[in-house]
Amino acid sequence: MCNAPLQVSLDTGQDVLLRPVGLEDESRFQQIFRSMSPESRYLRFFSGASTVPDAVVHKLADADGDLHIAWGILNTGEDGTPLMAAAHAIRQQEGSSRAELALGVLDQYQAHGLSRLLIASVALSCRAQGITTLEAETLPENRKANGLFKALGGKVIRPMPPTTVWEFDVEELIDRLQGMEKPEGLRAVFSTNG
Protein backbone atom coordinates (compact mmCIF):
# COMPACT_ATOMS: atom_id res chain seq x y z
CA MET A 1 0.00 0.00 0.00
CA CYS A 2 1.44 3.40 -0.92
CA ASN A 3 -1.29 5.79 0.13
CA ALA A 4 -1.95 5.11 3.81
CA PRO A 5 -2.44 8.26 5.90
CA LEU A 6 -0.10 8.61 8.85
CA GLN A 7 0.51 10.81 11.86
CA VAL A 8 4.03 12.21 12.05
CA SER A 9 5.80 14.51 14.49
CA LEU A 10 7.70 17.52 13.23
CA ASP A 11 10.99 18.67 14.74
CA THR A 12 8.92 21.28 16.59
CA GLY A 13 7.11 18.47 18.43
CA GLN A 14 3.89 19.22 16.56
CA ASP A 15 1.89 16.19 15.40
CA VAL A 16 0.46 16.45 11.88
CA LEU A 17 -1.48 14.23 9.49
CA LEU A 18 0.14 13.27 6.18
CA ARG A 19 -2.39 11.89 3.70
CA PRO A 20 -3.58 11.89 0.09
CA VAL A 21 -5.77 14.91 -0.65
CA GLY A 22 -8.50 15.43 -3.22
CA LEU A 23 -11.74 17.20 -4.08
CA GLU A 24 -13.07 16.82 -0.53
CA ASP A 25 -10.19 19.15 0.46
CA GLU A 26 -10.97 21.92 -2.04
CA SER A 27 -11.89 24.40 0.70
CA ARG A 28 -8.59 23.57 2.43
CA PHE A 29 -6.74 24.38 -0.82
CA GLN A 30 -8.57 27.71 -1.04
CA GLN A 31 -7.55 28.47 2.55
CA ILE A 32 -3.88 27.55 2.09
CA PHE A 33 -3.59 29.84 -0.93
CA ARG A 34 -5.26 32.69 0.96
CA SER A 35 -2.78 32.10 3.81
CA MET A 36 0.33 32.21 1.59
CA SER A 37 2.43 35.35 1.69
CA PRO A 38 2.63 37.30 -1.58
CA GLU A 39 6.24 36.15 -1.97
CA SER A 40 5.33 32.47 -1.51
CA ARG A 41 2.43 32.80 -3.96
CA TYR A 42 4.81 34.36 -6.49
CA LEU A 43 7.46 31.65 -6.01
CA ARG A 44 4.84 28.88 -6.28
CA PHE A 45 2.69 30.23 -9.15
CA PHE A 46 5.22 32.54 -10.90
CA SER A 47 2.68 35.34 -10.61
CA GLY A 48 2.24 38.34 -8.37
CA ALA A 49 -1.56 37.93 -8.36
CA SER A 50 -3.04 38.46 -4.91
CA THR A 51 -5.44 35.53 -5.33
CA VAL A 52 -5.36 32.13 -6.97
CA PRO A 53 -8.26 31.64 -9.43
CA ASP A 54 -10.96 29.16 -8.36
CA ALA A 55 -10.28 27.08 -11.51
CA VAL A 56 -6.64 26.60 -10.44
CA VAL A 57 -7.69 25.68 -6.90
CA HIS A 58 -10.19 23.15 -8.29
CA LYS A 59 -7.59 21.63 -10.61
CA LEU A 60 -5.10 21.22 -7.74
CA ALA A 61 -7.76 19.59 -5.55
CA ASP A 62 -8.98 17.29 -8.34
CA ALA A 63 -6.56 14.42 -7.66
CA ASP A 64 -7.52 10.90 -8.68
CA GLY A 65 -4.37 9.10 -7.47
CA ASP A 66 -3.32 8.13 -11.01
CA LEU A 67 -3.32 11.00 -13.51
CA HIS A 68 -2.97 13.43 -10.62
CA ILE A 69 -1.35 12.35 -7.34
CA ALA A 70 -1.63 14.78 -4.42
CA TRP A 71 -0.51 14.59 -0.80
CA GLY A 72 -1.08 17.10 1.96
CA ILE A 73 0.05 17.76 5.50
CA LEU A 74 -2.79 18.84 7.76
CA ASN A 75 -2.56 20.65 11.07
CA THR A 76 -4.53 18.41 13.43
CA GLY A 77 -4.07 20.86 16.30
CA GLU A 78 -6.06 23.64 14.65
CA ASP A 79 -9.83 23.97 14.11
CA GLY A 80 -10.87 22.64 10.70
CA THR A 81 -7.60 20.73 10.29
CA PRO A 82 -6.19 23.13 7.66
CA LEU A 83 -3.55 22.27 5.09
CA MET A 84 -0.02 23.35 5.99
CA ALA A 85 1.55 22.09 2.76
CA ALA A 86 0.73 20.06 -0.36
CA ALA A 87 2.60 18.37 -3.20
CA HIS A 88 1.41 17.10 -6.57
CA ALA A 89 2.56 14.91 -9.43
CA ILE A 90 0.46 15.56 -12.52
CA ARG A 91 0.71 13.59 -15.77
CA GLN A 92 -0.01 15.41 -19.01
CA GLN A 93 -1.63 12.29 -20.46
CA GLU A 94 -2.93 9.01 -19.15
CA GLY A 95 -0.33 6.25 -18.94
CA SER A 96 2.63 8.62 -19.26
CA SER A 97 5.72 7.67 -17.27
CA ARG A 98 6.45 11.38 -16.67
CA ALA A 99 4.71 13.84 -14.36
CA GLU A 100 5.15 17.41 -13.20
CA LEU A 101 6.07 17.82 -9.53
CA ALA A 102 4.79 20.91 -7.70
CA LEU A 103 4.61 21.77 -4.03
CA GLY A 104 3.87 24.59 -1.64
CA VAL A 105 4.44 25.05 2.09
CA LEU A 106 2.97 27.87 4.16
CA ASP A 107 5.67 30.31 5.29
CA GLN A 108 5.41 29.57 9.01
CA TYR A 109 5.97 25.83 8.42
CA GLN A 110 8.97 26.08 6.10
CA ALA A 111 12.34 24.60 7.14
CA HIS A 112 10.76 21.77 9.18
CA GLY A 113 11.02 18.97 6.59
CA LEU A 114 7.47 19.12 5.24
CA SER A 115 8.67 19.25 1.63
CA ARG A 116 10.73 16.08 2.06
CA LEU A 117 7.83 14.24 3.71
CA LEU A 118 5.52 15.24 0.87
CA ILE A 119 8.00 14.48 -1.92
CA ALA A 120 8.70 11.04 -0.42
CA SER A 121 4.96 10.29 -0.28
CA VAL A 122 4.38 11.53 -3.83
CA ALA A 123 7.41 9.60 -5.15
CA LEU A 124 6.19 6.33 -3.59
CA SER A 125 2.74 6.85 -5.12
CA CYS A 126 4.36 7.67 -8.47
CA ARG A 127 6.37 4.46 -8.41
CA ALA A 128 3.20 2.47 -7.70
CA GLN A 129 1.46 4.16 -10.65
CA GLY A 130 4.31 3.61 -13.13
CA ILE A 131 5.65 7.17 -13.12
CA THR A 132 9.43 6.96 -13.46
CA THR A 133 10.40 10.60 -14.06
CA LEU A 134 9.34 13.83 -12.38
CA GLU A 135 9.96 17.36 -13.62
CA ALA A 136 9.75 20.50 -11.51
CA GLU A 137 10.01 24.14 -12.49
CA THR A 138 11.43 26.84 -10.24
CA LEU A 139 12.27 30.52 -10.42
CA PRO A 140 15.98 31.33 -10.04
CA GLU A 141 15.28 33.41 -6.92
CA ASN A 142 13.59 30.47 -5.15
CA ARG A 143 16.78 29.48 -3.33
CA LYS A 144 15.02 27.13 -0.90
CA ALA A 145 13.40 25.02 -3.64
CA ASN A 146 16.51 25.04 -5.81
CA GLY A 147 18.67 23.97 -2.86
CA LEU A 148 16.24 21.21 -1.93
CA PHE A 149 15.98 19.89 -5.48
CA LYS A 150 19.77 19.82 -5.78
CA ALA A 151 20.06 17.97 -2.43
CA LEU A 152 17.48 15.45 -3.67
CA GLY A 153 19.58 14.63 -6.74
CA GLY A 154 17.62 16.68 -9.24
CA LYS A 155 19.30 17.42 -12.54
CA VAL A 156 18.83 20.74 -14.31
CA ILE A 157 17.56 19.98 -17.80
CA ARG A 158 16.78 23.58 -18.72
CA PRO A 159 18.58 26.40 -16.98
CA MET A 160 17.04 29.82 -16.66
CA PRO A 161 15.67 32.17 -17.97
CA PRO A 162 12.90 32.62 -17.02
CA THR A 163 12.70 29.38 -15.02
CA THR A 164 14.83 26.37 -14.24
CA VAL A 165 13.46 22.90 -15.02
CA TRP A 166 14.63 20.04 -12.81
CA GLU A 167 14.33 16.33 -13.58
CA PHE A 168 14.22 13.48 -11.07
CA ASP A 169 14.45 9.74 -11.59
CA VAL A 170 11.78 8.47 -9.18
CA GLU A 171 13.84 5.48 -7.97
CA GLU A 172 16.90 7.65 -7.35
CA LEU A 173 14.74 10.21 -5.58
CA ILE A 174 13.31 7.54 -3.28
CA ASP A 175 16.80 6.17 -2.56
CA ARG A 176 18.09 9.66 -1.77
CA LEU A 177 15.20 10.35 0.61
CA GLN A 178 15.55 6.96 2.31
CA GLY A 179 19.16 7.82 3.08
CA MET A 180 18.27 11.06 4.85
CA GLU A 181 18.21 11.22 8.63
CA LYS A 182 15.75 14.09 8.88
CA PRO A 183 12.95 14.83 9.23
CA GLU A 184 11.96 12.15 11.72
CA GLY A 185 8.76 11.33 9.87
CA LEU A 186 10.61 10.09 6.78
CA ARG A 187 11.18 6.70 8.40
CA ALA A 188 7.44 6.41 9.09
CA VAL A 189 6.64 7.31 5.47
CA PHE A 190 8.85 4.52 4.13
CA SER A 191 7.85 1.92 6.73
CA THR A 192 4.13 2.61 6.12
CA ASN A 193 4.02 3.30 2.39
CA GLY A 194 7.35 2.04 1.02
Tab-separated table of C-alpha atoms in Angstrom:
chain	number	residue	atom	x	y	z
A	1	MET	CA	0.000	0.000	0.000
A	2	CYS	CA	1.444	3.398	-0.922
A	3	ASN	CA	-1.290	5.794	0.132
A	4	ALA	CA	-1.948	5.112	3.806
A	5	PRO	CA	-2.437	8.265	5.900
A	6	LEU	CA	-0.096	8.611	8.853
A	7	GLN	CA	0.513	10.810	11.857
A	8	VAL	CA	4.032	12.213	12.045
A	9	SER	CA	5.795	14.508	14.487
A	10	LEU	CA	7.700	17.515	13.225
A	11	ASP	CA	10.989	18.672	14.735
A	12	THR	CA	8.916	21.277	16.587
A	13	GLY	CA	7.108	18.469	18.434
A	14	GLN	CA	3.887	19.219	16.561
A	15	ASP	CA	1.887	16.193	15.399
A	16	VAL	CA	0.460	16.450	11.881
A	17	LEU	CA	-1.476	14.228	9.491
A	18	LEU	CA	0.143	13.272	6.177
A	19	ARG	CA	-2.388	11.888	3.696
A	20	PRO	CA	-3.576	11.889	0.088
A	21	VAL	CA	-5.771	14.906	-0.651
A	22	GLY	CA	-8.499	15.426	-3.224
A	23	LEU	CA	-11.742	17.203	-4.082
A	24	GLU	CA	-13.068	16.825	-0.534
A	25	ASP	CA	-10.191	19.149	0.459
A	26	GLU	CA	-10.968	21.920	-2.043
A	27	SER	CA	-11.889	24.397	0.700
A	28	ARG	CA	-8.585	23.573	2.426
A	29	PHE	CA	-6.741	24.379	-0.819
A	30	GLN	CA	-8.566	27.710	-1.038
A	31	GLN	CA	-7.548	28.473	2.550
A	32	ILE	CA	-3.879	27.548	2.086
A	33	PHE	CA	-3.589	29.840	-0.926
A	34	ARG	CA	-5.260	32.688	0.964
A	35	SER	CA	-2.778	32.102	3.808
A	36	MET	CA	0.328	32.215	1.595
A	37	SER	CA	2.425	35.348	1.690
A	38	PRO	CA	2.628	37.303	-1.582
A	39	GLU	CA	6.244	36.147	-1.967
A	40	SER	CA	5.329	32.468	-1.509
A	41	ARG	CA	2.431	32.803	-3.955
A	42	TYR	CA	4.814	34.362	-6.491
A	43	LEU	CA	7.463	31.654	-6.013
A	44	ARG	CA	4.841	28.884	-6.280
A	45	PHE	CA	2.687	30.229	-9.148
A	46	PHE	CA	5.216	32.540	-10.904
A	47	SER	CA	2.681	35.340	-10.610
A	48	GLY	CA	2.238	38.341	-8.371
A	49	ALA	CA	-1.555	37.933	-8.361
A	50	SER	CA	-3.042	38.459	-4.909
A	51	THR	CA	-5.439	35.528	-5.334
A	52	VAL	CA	-5.359	32.132	-6.973
A	53	PRO	CA	-8.259	31.638	-9.427
A	54	ASP	CA	-10.955	29.155	-8.365
A	55	ALA	CA	-10.280	27.077	-11.508
A	56	VAL	CA	-6.636	26.603	-10.445
A	57	VAL	CA	-7.689	25.679	-6.902
A	58	HIS	CA	-10.189	23.152	-8.287
A	59	LYS	CA	-7.588	21.631	-10.608
A	60	LEU	CA	-5.100	21.217	-7.744
A	61	ALA	CA	-7.757	19.594	-5.546
A	62	ASP	CA	-8.982	17.295	-8.337
A	63	ALA	CA	-6.562	14.425	-7.655
A	64	ASP	CA	-7.519	10.897	-8.677
A	65	GLY	CA	-4.367	9.099	-7.467
A	66	ASP	CA	-3.316	8.134	-11.010
A	67	LEU	CA	-3.321	10.996	-13.514
A	68	HIS	CA	-2.970	13.430	-10.617
A	69	ILE	CA	-1.352	12.355	-7.340
A	70	ALA	CA	-1.631	14.777	-4.420
A	71	TRP	CA	-0.512	14.587	-0.796
A	72	GLY	CA	-1.076	17.104	1.962
A	73	ILE	CA	0.051	17.763	5.499
A	74	LEU	CA	-2.791	18.837	7.763
A	75	ASN	CA	-2.559	20.654	11.067
A	76	THR	CA	-4.532	18.408	13.434
A	77	GLY	CA	-4.068	20.861	16.303
A	78	GLU	CA	-6.064	23.639	14.654
A	79	ASP	CA	-9.826	23.973	14.107
A	80	GLY	CA	-10.870	22.643	10.700
A	81	THR	CA	-7.598	20.726	10.289
A	82	PRO	CA	-6.188	23.126	7.664
A	83	LEU	CA	-3.550	22.269	5.085
A	84	MET	CA	-0.024	23.347	5.987
A	85	ALA	CA	1.547	22.086	2.759
A	86	ALA	CA	0.734	20.063	-0.356
A	87	ALA	CA	2.604	18.373	-3.203
A	88	HIS	CA	1.410	17.103	-6.573
A	89	ALA	CA	2.563	14.907	-9.427
A	90	ILE	CA	0.460	15.557	-12.522
A	91	ARG	CA	0.707	13.588	-15.767
A	92	GLN	CA	-0.009	15.414	-19.010
A	93	GLN	CA	-1.631	12.295	-20.464
A	94	GLU	CA	-2.931	9.006	-19.153
A	95	GLY	CA	-0.332	6.245	-18.938
A	96	SER	CA	2.634	8.624	-19.263
A	97	SER	CA	5.721	7.671	-17.266
A	98	ARG	CA	6.451	11.378	-16.669
A	99	ALA	CA	4.712	13.840	-14.362
A	100	GLU	CA	5.147	17.406	-13.203
A	101	LEU	CA	6.072	17.822	-9.528
A	102	ALA	CA	4.791	20.908	-7.701
A	103	LEU	CA	4.607	21.773	-4.031
A	104	GLY	CA	3.869	24.591	-1.644
A	105	VAL	CA	4.441	25.045	2.088
A	106	LEU	CA	2.972	27.867	4.158
A	107	ASP	CA	5.668	30.305	5.290
A	108	GLN	CA	5.411	29.565	9.012
A	109	TYR	CA	5.972	25.831	8.415
A	110	GLN	CA	8.968	26.084	6.097
A	111	ALA	CA	12.336	24.600	7.135
A	112	HIS	CA	10.764	21.766	9.175
A	113	GLY	CA	11.024	18.974	6.589
A	114	LEU	CA	7.469	19.118	5.239
A	115	SER	CA	8.674	19.248	1.626
A	116	ARG	CA	10.729	16.075	2.056
A	117	LEU	CA	7.830	14.242	3.711
A	118	LEU	CA	5.525	15.241	0.866
A	119	ILE	CA	8.000	14.480	-1.919
A	120	ALA	CA	8.701	11.038	-0.418
A	121	SER	CA	4.957	10.295	-0.278
A	122	VAL	CA	4.376	11.531	-3.827
A	123	ALA	CA	7.410	9.600	-5.150
A	124	LEU	CA	6.190	6.333	-3.591
A	125	SER	CA	2.743	6.855	-5.123
A	126	CYS	CA	4.356	7.673	-8.467
A	127	ARG	CA	6.371	4.460	-8.411
A	128	ALA	CA	3.200	2.471	-7.695
A	129	GLN	CA	1.457	4.163	-10.650
A	130	GLY	CA	4.315	3.612	-13.129
A	131	ILE	CA	5.646	7.165	-13.117
A	132	THR	CA	9.428	6.958	-13.461
A	133	THR	CA	10.395	10.605	-14.056
A	134	LEU	CA	9.343	13.827	-12.381
A	135	GLU	CA	9.964	17.365	-13.616
A	136	ALA	CA	9.750	20.495	-11.510
A	137	GLU	CA	10.008	24.141	-12.494
A	138	THR	CA	11.431	26.843	-10.237
A	139	LEU	CA	12.267	30.516	-10.419
A	140	PRO	CA	15.980	31.335	-10.040
A	141	GLU	CA	15.283	33.411	-6.916
A	142	ASN	CA	13.594	30.470	-5.153
A	143	ARG	CA	16.785	29.480	-3.330
A	144	LYS	CA	15.020	27.135	-0.900
A	145	ALA	CA	13.405	25.021	-3.635
A	146	ASN	CA	16.513	25.045	-5.806
A	147	GLY	CA	18.675	23.966	-2.857
A	148	LEU	CA	16.236	21.214	-1.925
A	149	PHE	CA	15.984	19.893	-5.483
A	150	LYS	CA	19.772	19.817	-5.783
A	151	ALA	CA	20.057	17.968	-2.432
A	152	LEU	CA	17.477	15.451	-3.673
A	153	GLY	CA	19.579	14.630	-6.737
A	154	GLY	CA	17.619	16.683	-9.242
A	155	LYS	CA	19.300	17.422	-12.542
A	156	VAL	CA	18.828	20.740	-14.306
A	157	ILE	CA	17.558	19.979	-17.800
A	158	ARG	CA	16.775	23.578	-18.717
A	159	PRO	CA	18.579	26.399	-16.985
A	160	MET	CA	17.041	29.820	-16.657
A	161	PRO	CA	15.669	32.167	-17.967
A	162	PRO	CA	12.899	32.624	-17.024
A	163	THR	CA	12.700	29.385	-15.016
A	164	THR	CA	14.835	26.368	-14.244
A	165	VAL	CA	13.464	22.902	-15.024
A	166	TRP	CA	14.629	20.040	-12.810
A	167	GLU	CA	14.334	16.328	-13.584
A	168	PHE	CA	14.220	13.476	-11.067
A	169	ASP	CA	14.452	9.743	-11.592
A	170	VAL	CA	11.785	8.470	-9.177
A	171	GLU	CA	13.839	5.476	-7.969
A	172	GLU	CA	16.905	7.648	-7.355
A	173	LEU	CA	14.739	10.210	-5.581
A	174	ILE	CA	13.305	7.542	-3.283
A	175	ASP	CA	16.802	6.172	-2.565
A	176	ARG	CA	18.093	9.660	-1.773
A	177	LEU	CA	15.201	10.354	0.607
A	178	GLN	CA	15.551	6.957	2.306
A	179	GLY	CA	19.164	7.821	3.082
A	180	MET	CA	18.267	11.064	4.847
A	181	GLU	CA	18.213	11.218	8.634
A	182	LYS	CA	15.747	14.094	8.879
A	183	PRO	CA	12.951	14.831	9.226
A	184	GLU	CA	11.963	12.154	11.721
A	185	GLY	CA	8.761	11.332	9.873
A	186	LEU	CA	10.614	10.087	6.784
A	187	ARG	CA	11.177	6.703	8.400
A	188	ALA	CA	7.441	6.409	9.092
A	189	VAL	CA	6.642	7.310	5.472
A	190	PHE	CA	8.855	4.521	4.134
A	191	SER	CA	7.845	1.918	6.726
A	192	THR	CA	4.129	2.610	6.123
A	193	ASN	CA	4.017	3.304	2.392
A	194	GLY	CA	7.353	2.041	1.015
